[in-house]
Tab-separated table of C-alpha atoms and ligand atoms in Angstrom:
chain	number	residue	atom	x	y	z
A	7	MET	CA	-87.585	-60.819	-148.261
A	8	THR	CA	-84.184	-62.389	-148.530
A	9	THR	CA	-83.493	-66.079	-148.737
A	10	THR	CA	-81.912	-66.217	-145.273
A	11	THR	CA	-84.972	-64.695	-143.625
A	12	GLU	CA	-87.234	-67.021	-145.535
A	13	SER	CA	-85.211	-70.030	-144.525
A	14	LEU	CA	-85.071	-68.902	-140.883
A	15	LEU	CA	-88.826	-68.572	-140.702
A	16	ALA	CA	-89.332	-71.711	-142.733
A	17	ALA	CA	-87.168	-73.648	-140.275
A	18	GLU	CA	-89.135	-72.301	-137.298
A	19	ALA	CA	-92.401	-72.983	-139.069
A	20	GLU	CA	-91.215	-76.459	-140.034
A	21	ARG	CA	-90.512	-77.231	-136.391
A	22	ALA	CA	-94.043	-76.118	-135.561
A	23	GLY	CA	-95.532	-78.016	-138.499
A	24	VAL	CA	-96.466	-74.888	-140.416
A	25	THR	CA	-96.255	-74.768	-144.180
A	26	ARG	CA	-96.163	-71.153	-145.261
A	27	ARG	CA	-98.160	-71.627	-148.434
A	28	ALA	CA	-101.911	-71.028	-148.048
A	29	GLU	CA	-103.463	-74.424	-147.466
A	30	SER	CA	-106.863	-75.631	-148.410
A	31	ARG	CA	-108.953	-75.200	-145.293
A	32	ALA	CA	-110.539	-78.600	-145.390
A	33	ASP	CA	-107.318	-80.575	-145.225
A	34	ALA	CA	-105.408	-78.369	-142.764
A	35	PRO	CA	-104.453	-80.911	-140.097
A	36	VAL	CA	-103.762	-78.496	-137.252
A	37	PRO	CA	-105.473	-75.120	-136.944
A	38	ALA	CA	-103.415	-71.947	-136.720
A	39	VAL	CA	-104.836	-71.324	-133.268
A	40	ARG	CA	-106.701	-73.745	-131.016
A	41	VAL	CA	-108.205	-72.493	-127.765
A	42	ARG	CA	-109.965	-74.760	-125.307
A	43	GLY	CA	-111.648	-73.776	-122.049
A	44	LEU	CA	-109.632	-70.573	-121.762
A	45	PHE	CA	-110.154	-68.977	-118.399
A	46	LYS	CA	-108.486	-65.895	-116.942
A	47	ARG	CA	-108.981	-64.607	-113.432
A	48	TYR	CA	-106.924	-61.531	-112.534
A	49	GLY	CA	-105.396	-61.075	-109.081
A	50	ASP	CA	-108.307	-58.897	-107.944
A	51	GLY	CA	-110.774	-61.668	-108.788
A	52	THR	CA	-111.994	-60.264	-112.140
A	53	GLU	CA	-112.919	-63.150	-114.420
A	54	ALA	CA	-112.032	-61.628	-117.782
A	55	ASN	CA	-112.305	-64.848	-119.849
A	56	ARG	CA	-114.709	-67.527	-118.746
A	57	GLY	CA	-114.276	-70.656	-120.819
A	58	ILE	CA	-113.495	-69.731	-124.426
A	59	ASP	CA	-113.283	-72.446	-127.123
A	60	LEU	CA	-112.216	-71.480	-130.616
A	61	ASP	CA	-110.286	-72.732	-133.647
A	62	VAL	CA	-108.772	-70.329	-136.156
A	63	ARG	CA	-108.015	-72.025	-139.460
A	64	ARG	CA	-104.834	-71.393	-141.357
A	65	GLY	CA	-105.071	-68.542	-143.801
A	66	GLU	CA	-108.240	-67.019	-142.407
A	67	VAL	CA	-108.944	-63.625	-140.907
A	68	VAL	CA	-110.882	-63.723	-137.659
A	69	SER	CA	-112.186	-60.558	-136.003
A	70	VAL	CA	-113.176	-60.389	-132.376
A	71	LEU	CA	-115.814	-57.862	-131.373
A	72	GLY	CA	-117.246	-56.975	-128.007
A	73	PRO	CA	-118.072	-54.091	-125.687
A	74	ASN	CA	-115.374	-52.334	-123.655
A	75	GLY	CA	-114.194	-54.581	-120.875
A	76	ALA	CA	-115.646	-57.723	-122.506
A	77	GLY	CA	-112.320	-59.553	-122.366
A	78	LYS	CA	-110.940	-59.198	-125.909
A	79	THR	CA	-107.495	-57.885	-124.967
A	80	THR	CA	-107.208	-60.463	-122.205
A	81	PHE	CA	-108.037	-63.148	-124.763
A	82	LEU	CA	-105.480	-61.909	-127.308
A	83	ARG	CA	-102.758	-61.474	-124.687
A	84	GLN	CA	-103.138	-65.095	-123.702
A	85	LEU	CA	-102.727	-66.118	-127.352
A	86	THR	CA	-99.547	-64.086	-127.569
A	87	THR	CA	-98.256	-65.600	-124.291
A	88	GLU	CA	-98.043	-62.188	-122.612
A	89	LEU	CA	-100.600	-63.403	-120.075
A	90	ARG	CA	-100.660	-66.847	-118.544
A	91	PRO	CA	-104.120	-68.429	-118.574
A	92	THR	CA	-105.670	-69.348	-115.236
A	93	GLY	CA	-107.116	-72.409	-116.941
A	94	GLY	CA	-107.529	-73.968	-120.357
A	95	ARG	CA	-105.228	-74.538	-123.313
A	96	VAL	CA	-103.893	-72.479	-126.213
A	97	SER	CA	-101.883	-73.866	-129.091
A	98	VAL	CA	-100.479	-72.051	-132.103
A	99	PHE	CA	-99.775	-74.251	-135.137
A	100	GLY	CA	-99.787	-77.141	-132.698
A	101	VAL	CA	-97.269	-75.566	-130.302
A	102	ASP	CA	-98.480	-75.386	-126.705
A	103	ALA	CA	-98.430	-71.645	-125.977
A	104	VAL	CA	-98.362	-72.092	-122.210
A	105	ALA	CA	-95.589	-74.690	-122.127
A	106	GLU	CA	-93.490	-73.168	-124.930
A	107	PRO	CA	-94.075	-69.407	-124.975
A	108	LEU	CA	-90.826	-68.486	-126.722
A	109	ARG	CA	-91.286	-70.940	-129.549
A	110	THR	CA	-94.920	-69.844	-129.881
A	111	LYS	CA	-94.020	-66.183	-129.989
A	112	ARG	CA	-91.609	-66.738	-132.869
A	113	LEU	CA	-94.569	-67.780	-134.998
A	114	MET	CA	-96.409	-64.503	-134.613
A	115	GLY	CA	-96.302	-60.787	-135.141
A	116	ILE	CA	-98.127	-58.770	-132.511
A	117	THR	CA	-99.686	-55.324	-132.454
A	118	PRO	CA	-100.694	-54.548	-128.877
A	119	GLN	CA	-103.491	-52.131	-128.066
A	120	GLU	CA	-100.994	-49.786	-126.476
A	121	ALA	CA	-97.234	-49.920	-126.438
A	122	GLY	CA	-94.368	-47.628	-125.774
A	123	LEU	CA	-92.165	-46.779	-128.728
A	124	PHE	CA	-88.595	-45.522	-128.612
A	125	GLU	CA	-89.258	-41.835	-129.113
A	126	SER	CA	-85.720	-40.820	-130.005
A	127	LEU	CA	-85.264	-43.392	-132.796
A	128	THR	CA	-86.280	-42.582	-136.330
A	129	VAL	CA	-88.984	-44.657	-137.994
A	130	ARG	CA	-86.370	-46.570	-139.978
A	131	GLU	CA	-84.136	-47.125	-136.954
A	132	HIS	CA	-87.081	-48.325	-134.913
A	133	LEU	CA	-88.175	-50.889	-137.460
A	134	GLU	CA	-84.608	-52.046	-138.110
A	135	PHE	CA	-84.015	-52.391	-134.359
A	136	PHE	CA	-87.060	-54.635	-133.978
A	137	ALA	CA	-86.212	-56.584	-137.109
A	138	ARG	CA	-82.812	-57.371	-135.568
A	139	PHE	CA	-84.651	-58.360	-132.413
A	140	LYS	CA	-86.547	-60.853	-134.562
A	141	ARG	CA	-83.194	-62.371	-135.534
A	142	LEU	CA	-82.926	-60.836	-138.997
A	143	SER	CA	-79.425	-60.022	-140.210
A	144	LYS	CA	-78.432	-56.357	-140.561
A	145	ARG	CA	-79.022	-56.430	-144.304
A	146	GLU	CA	-82.335	-58.246	-143.944
A	147	ALA	CA	-83.466	-55.844	-141.211
A	148	ARG	CA	-82.769	-52.894	-143.511
A	149	ALA	CA	-84.712	-54.497	-146.348
A	150	ALA	CA	-87.619	-55.518	-144.091
A	151	ALA	CA	-87.880	-52.006	-142.582
A	152	HIS	CA	-87.813	-50.477	-146.057
A	153	GLU	CA	-90.564	-52.814	-147.250
A	154	VAL	CA	-92.824	-52.196	-144.241
A	155	ILE	CA	-92.336	-48.401	-144.417
A	156	ALA	CA	-93.478	-48.439	-148.036
A	157	GLU	CA	-96.426	-50.734	-147.343
A	158	LEU	CA	-97.716	-48.600	-144.505
A	159	GLY	CA	-97.357	-45.288	-146.330
A	160	LEU	CA	-94.640	-43.954	-144.018
A	161	VAL	CA	-92.015	-43.150	-146.661
A	162	ALA	CA	-92.129	-39.405	-145.946
A	163	GLU	CA	-91.603	-40.149	-142.242
A	164	THR	CA	-88.692	-42.576	-142.703
A	165	ASP	CA	-86.107	-40.341	-141.045
A	166	LYS	CA	-88.424	-38.560	-138.618
A	167	ARG	CA	-88.072	-39.240	-134.921
A	168	VAL	CA	-90.874	-41.448	-133.607
A	169	GLY	CA	-91.516	-38.838	-130.898
A	170	ALA	CA	-92.522	-36.363	-133.603
A	171	LEU	CA	-95.155	-38.577	-135.224
A	172	SER	CA	-98.915	-38.247	-135.067
A	173	GLY	CA	-101.049	-40.809	-133.238
A	174	GLY	CA	-102.108	-42.508	-136.479
A	175	GLN	CA	-98.523	-42.686	-137.745
A	176	ARG	CA	-97.401	-44.303	-134.476
A	177	ARG	CA	-100.228	-46.819	-134.786
A	178	ARG	CA	-98.989	-47.735	-138.258
A	179	ILE	CA	-95.515	-48.345	-136.850
A	180	LEU	CA	-97.001	-50.782	-134.340
A	181	ILE	CA	-98.630	-52.653	-137.228
A	182	GLY	CA	-95.319	-52.548	-139.092
A	183	LEU	CA	-93.533	-54.145	-136.138
A	184	ALA	CA	-95.949	-57.088	-136.337
A	185	LEU	CA	-95.295	-57.525	-140.052
A	186	LEU	CA	-91.502	-57.624	-139.821
A	187	GLY	CA	-90.137	-60.999	-140.847
A	188	ARG	CA	-93.522	-62.074	-142.283
A	189	PRO	CA	-94.647	-64.295	-139.393
A	190	PRO	CA	-97.309	-66.918	-140.194
A	191	LEU	CA	-99.716	-65.545	-137.538
A	192	LEU	CA	-100.622	-61.899	-136.906
A	193	VAL	CA	-102.382	-61.030	-133.638
A	194	LEU	CA	-103.560	-57.442	-133.734
A	195	ASP	CA	-105.368	-55.684	-130.903
A	196	GLU	CA	-107.483	-52.887	-132.418
A	197	PRO	CA	-104.929	-52.291	-135.189
A	198	THR	CA	-106.785	-49.461	-136.896
A	199	THR	CA	-108.108	-47.528	-133.906
A	200	GLY	CA	-107.267	-43.869	-134.424
A	201	LEU	CA	-106.475	-44.216	-138.128
A	202	ASP	CA	-108.155	-41.982	-140.675
A	203	PRO	CA	-110.476	-43.776	-143.145
A	204	SER	CA	-107.936	-43.932	-145.939
A	205	SER	CA	-105.126	-45.207	-143.681
A	206	ARG	CA	-107.548	-47.798	-142.323
A	207	ARG	CA	-108.227	-49.047	-145.826
A	208	ALA	CA	-104.510	-49.085	-146.545
A	209	VAL	CA	-104.006	-51.324	-143.504
A	210	TRP	CA	-106.780	-53.650	-144.721
A	211	GLY	CA	-104.853	-53.911	-147.994
A	212	VAL	CA	-101.644	-54.735	-146.124
A	213	LEU	CA	-103.429	-57.445	-144.114
A	214	ARG	CA	-105.076	-58.915	-147.201
A	215	ARG	CA	-101.667	-59.138	-148.892
A	216	ALA	CA	-100.247	-60.850	-145.804
A	217	VAL	CA	-103.088	-63.381	-145.960
A	218	ALA	CA	-102.524	-63.893	-149.689
A	219	GLY	CA	-98.934	-64.703	-148.737
A	220	GLY	CA	-100.138	-67.434	-146.364
A	221	ALA	CA	-100.569	-65.563	-143.061
A	222	THR	CA	-103.405	-66.072	-140.593
A	223	VAL	CA	-104.813	-62.990	-138.870
A	224	ILE	CA	-106.720	-62.607	-135.643
A	225	LEU	CA	-107.658	-59.096	-134.620
A	226	SER	CA	-109.955	-57.222	-132.315
A	227	THR	CA	-111.892	-54.214	-133.478
A	228	HIS	CA	-114.743	-51.889	-132.606
A	229	TYR	CA	-115.369	-51.142	-136.288
A	230	MET	CA	-118.202	-53.255	-137.670
A	231	GLU	CA	-117.301	-52.355	-141.237
A	232	GLU	CA	-113.751	-53.558	-140.649
A	233	ALA	CA	-114.968	-56.884	-139.295
A	234	GLU	CA	-117.468	-57.271	-142.147
A	235	ARG	CA	-115.076	-56.439	-144.922
A	236	LEU	CA	-111.926	-58.085	-143.679
A	237	SER	CA	-112.935	-61.247	-141.862
A	238	ASP	CA	-113.752	-64.765	-142.880
A	239	ARG	CA	-115.295	-65.308	-139.453
A	240	VAL	CA	-116.302	-63.027	-136.609
A	241	GLY	CA	-116.403	-63.789	-132.900
A	242	ILE	CA	-118.368	-61.768	-130.353
A	243	ILE	CA	-117.127	-61.746	-126.771
A	244	THR	CA	-119.185	-60.358	-123.943
A	245	GLN	CA	-118.599	-60.703	-120.201
A	246	GLY	CA	-115.675	-63.009	-120.866
A	247	ARG	CA	-117.587	-65.497	-123.018
A	248	LEU	CA	-117.523	-66.091	-126.757
A	249	ILE	CA	-121.244	-65.816	-127.374
A	250	ALA	CA	-121.096	-66.114	-131.167
A	251	PHE	CA	-118.553	-67.231	-133.754
A	252	GLY	CA	-119.085	-67.754	-137.449
A	253	THR	CA	-119.224	-66.287	-140.913
A	254	LEU	CA	-121.283	-63.160	-141.424
A	255	ASP	CA	-124.090	-65.253	-142.926
A	256	GLU	CA	-124.019	-67.644	-139.984
A	257	LEU	CA	-124.255	-64.757	-137.545
A	258	LEU	CA	-127.046	-63.078	-139.498
A	259	ALA	CA	-128.950	-66.367	-139.459
A	260	ARG	CA	-129.129	-66.046	-135.676
A	261	LEU	CA	-131.450	-63.064	-135.996
A	262	GLU	CA	-135.104	-64.023	-136.024
A	263	ARG	CA	-135.985	-60.666	-137.530
A	264	SER	CA	-133.361	-59.945	-140.130
A	265	TYR	CA	-134.747	-56.877	-141.903
A	266	ARG	CA	-134.133	-53.453	-140.477
A	267	LEU	CA	-136.658	-50.692	-141.070
A	268	SER	CA	-135.203	-47.261	-140.298
A	269	TYR	CA	-137.680	-44.426	-140.311
A	270	ARG	CA	-138.789	-41.056	-138.978
A	271	ASP	CA	-142.118	-40.656	-137.246
A	272	PRO	CA	-144.409	-38.734	-139.666
A	273	LEU	CA	-145.920	-36.919	-136.663
A	274	ASP	CA	-142.457	-35.864	-135.514
A	275	PRO	CA	-140.375	-35.554	-138.693
A	276	ARG	CA	-137.607	-33.557	-136.988
A	277	GLY	CA	-137.357	-36.088	-134.164
A	278	ASP	CA	-134.837	-38.882	-133.735
A	279	ALA	CA	-134.462	-41.654	-136.266
A	280	ARG	CA	-136.071	-44.928	-135.230
A	281	ALA	CA	-135.486	-48.534	-136.101
A	282	ARG	CA	-137.615	-51.663	-136.132
A	283	TYR	CA	-136.677	-55.246	-136.952
A	284	CYS	CA	-138.972	-57.327	-139.114
A	285	ALA	CA	-139.039	-61.006	-140.053
A	286	SER	CA	-139.368	-60.258	-143.770
A	287	PHE	CA	-139.224	-57.487	-146.311
A	288	ALA	CA	-143.021	-57.789	-146.702
A	289	GLU	CA	-143.559	-57.317	-142.972
A	290	ALA	CA	-141.462	-54.144	-143.082
A	291	GLN	CA	-143.503	-52.879	-146.028
A	292	GLN	CA	-146.744	-53.607	-144.158
A	293	HIS	CA	-145.486	-51.531	-141.253
A	294	VAL	CA	-144.619	-48.678	-143.619
A	295	ALA	CA	-148.150	-48.773	-145.066
A	296	ARG	CA	-149.884	-49.104	-141.699
A	297	GLU	CA	-147.982	-46.214	-140.137
A	298	MET	CA	-148.059	-44.171	-143.378
A	299	LEU	CA	-144.321	-43.601	-143.202
A	300	SER	CA	-142.838	-41.399	-145.884
A	301	GLU	CA	-139.199	-41.228	-144.815
A	302	TYR	CA	-137.805	-44.709	-144.339
A	303	SER	CA	-135.398	-47.352	-145.614
A	304	ILE	CA	-135.533	-51.140	-145.461
A	305	ALA	CA	-132.317	-53.122	-145.442
A	306	ARG	CA	-131.046	-56.572	-144.589
A	307	ALA	CA	-129.710	-56.594	-141.048
A	308	SER	CA	-125.972	-56.052	-140.733
A	309	LEU	CA	-123.260	-57.250	-138.407
A	310	GLU	CA	-124.005	-54.191	-136.281
A	311	ASP	CA	-127.584	-55.413	-135.810
A	312	VAL	CA	-126.331	-58.860	-134.833
A	313	TYR	CA	-123.871	-57.267	-132.424
A	314	PHE	CA	-126.471	-55.154	-130.645
A	315	THR	CA	-128.978	-57.981	-130.527
A	316	LEU	CA	-126.572	-60.602	-129.182
A	317	THR	CA	-124.676	-58.409	-126.747
A	318	GLY	CA	-127.786	-56.658	-125.484
A	319	GLU	CA	-125.877	-53.373	-125.727
A	320	PRO	CA	-128.121	-50.308	-126.172
A	321	PHE	CA	-128.319	-48.650	-129.569
A	322	ASP	CA	-127.085	-45.133	-130.111
A	323	LYS	CA	-129.253	-42.754	-128.142
A	324	ASP	CA	-130.992	-41.423	-131.263
A	325	GLU	CA	-132.393	-44.909	-131.697
A	326	THR	CA	-133.404	-45.657	-128.134
A	327	GLU	CA	-137.010	-45.984	-129.172
A	328	ALA	CA	-136.159	-48.758	-131.586
A	329	THR	CA	-138.555	-51.658	-131.488
A	330	LEU	CA	-136.571	-54.860	-131.167
B	210	LIG	P1	-111.705	-52.705	-124.513
B	210	LIG	O1	-112.650	-52.870	-125.655
B	210	LIG	O2	-112.088	-51.568	-123.630
B	210	LIG	O3	-110.263	-52.708	-124.917
B	210	LIG	P2	-111.536	-55.506	-123.683
B	210	LIG	O4	-112.679	-56.277	-124.229
B	210	LIG	O5	-110.255	-55.634	-124.400
B	210	LIG	O6	-111.934	-53.997	-123.522
B	210	LIG	P3	-110.067	-56.402	-121.338
B	210	LIG	O7	-109.024	-55.338	-121.375
B	210	LIG	O8	-109.684	-57.773	-121.699
B	210	LIG	O9	-111.369	-55.974	-122.160
B	210	LIG	O10	-110.654	-56.427	-119.852
B	210	LIG	C1	-111.597	-57.419	-119.457
B	210	LIG	C2	-111.891	-57.219	-117.973
B	210	LIG	O11	-110.718	-57.519	-117.227
B	210	LIG	C3	-112.297	-55.800	-117.587
B	210	LIG	O12	-113.260	-55.893	-116.563
B	210	LIG	C4	-111.025	-55.186	-117.060
B	210	LIG	O13	-111.289	-54.202	-116.096
B	210	LIG	C5	-110.353	-56.397	-116.425
B	210	LIG	N1	-108.893	-56.306	-116.426
B	210	LIG	C6	-108.068	-56.107	-117.485
B	210	LIG	N2	-106.792	-56.103	-117.105
B	210	LIG	C7	-106.795	-56.303	-115.759
B	210	LIG	C8	-105.777	-56.408	-114.763
B	210	LIG	N3	-104.489	-56.312	-115.080
B	210	LIG	N4	-106.160	-56.610	-113.494
B	210	LIG	C9	-107.467	-56.729	-113.161
B	210	LIG	N5	-108.475	-56.648	-114.042
B	210	LIG	C10	-108.148	-56.432	-115.332
């Protein structure tokens, strides 16, 4: 990153009261994102967000989970000012996102769930074009594109037309567009959907490096492992409401029965796997002994267990007989 780019962003951040170094969480005066009473009713009457309150601290990674149609994209698009809230307030580093959308948008890099790309541009041209759009000079845009291409493992595709890329490669470009210019806030809607496992891990690395450099990240995902491994805190949205928000330990503490016994019925060993939640390891062991189970495992509940319990979503069909 060149000095001019740094100073440009620093000036914008200064205006918004953002210091780009990672701050100690306790003394951060203004959160990266503050949401109060966020409400969104679409024109057809759908209430996609129904009173969301949330603070995202500077330098943290927050993941938002929830079933399809729960309201995650609607929520993120109001943060990024693409959608105007029906009610409530959003501020980004203290800037009122509804009153000052342009100034707010300059503080963030965005990866939408879906977006058109310019098919006839090459990967390098595309990134340079958007870097210029973000007010970087020609030289800075070239350097920023080069940096992002390397980070996202797209070096071999640098001069390929975007139209000739695979789905996963296009997804990585969308993430790259968010990273250009190193904005202090990244808002990423399902950034790794469609990526192969190794590309997904590469993206986690990119995001961790951005956070180490002072960025704050808020993302939505359907991958529990991603939320577990990447986030400081996880929010669960269902039917437009944020029904849970906290660290993994805080969420796990909401389960009354936090041990998961997975087993096969000894009378039907070729049948579907089953699951049962227990209050303690000892209770799970007692069940194993009582039922004379021979094929089983006992584990602490995971984020996935919290998710299914709190959202009331059904388990995978091979576990429909789970005892909850
Ligand atoms: P997914 O996981 O499938 O991406 P989501 O949690 O992101 O889902 P949203 O896209 O925010 O959910 O949609 C929330 C609700 O709002 C859904 O019922 C959806 O049908 C509705 N919705 C979304 N966009 C519009 C729109 N433009 N007009 C009317 N209703 C909409």
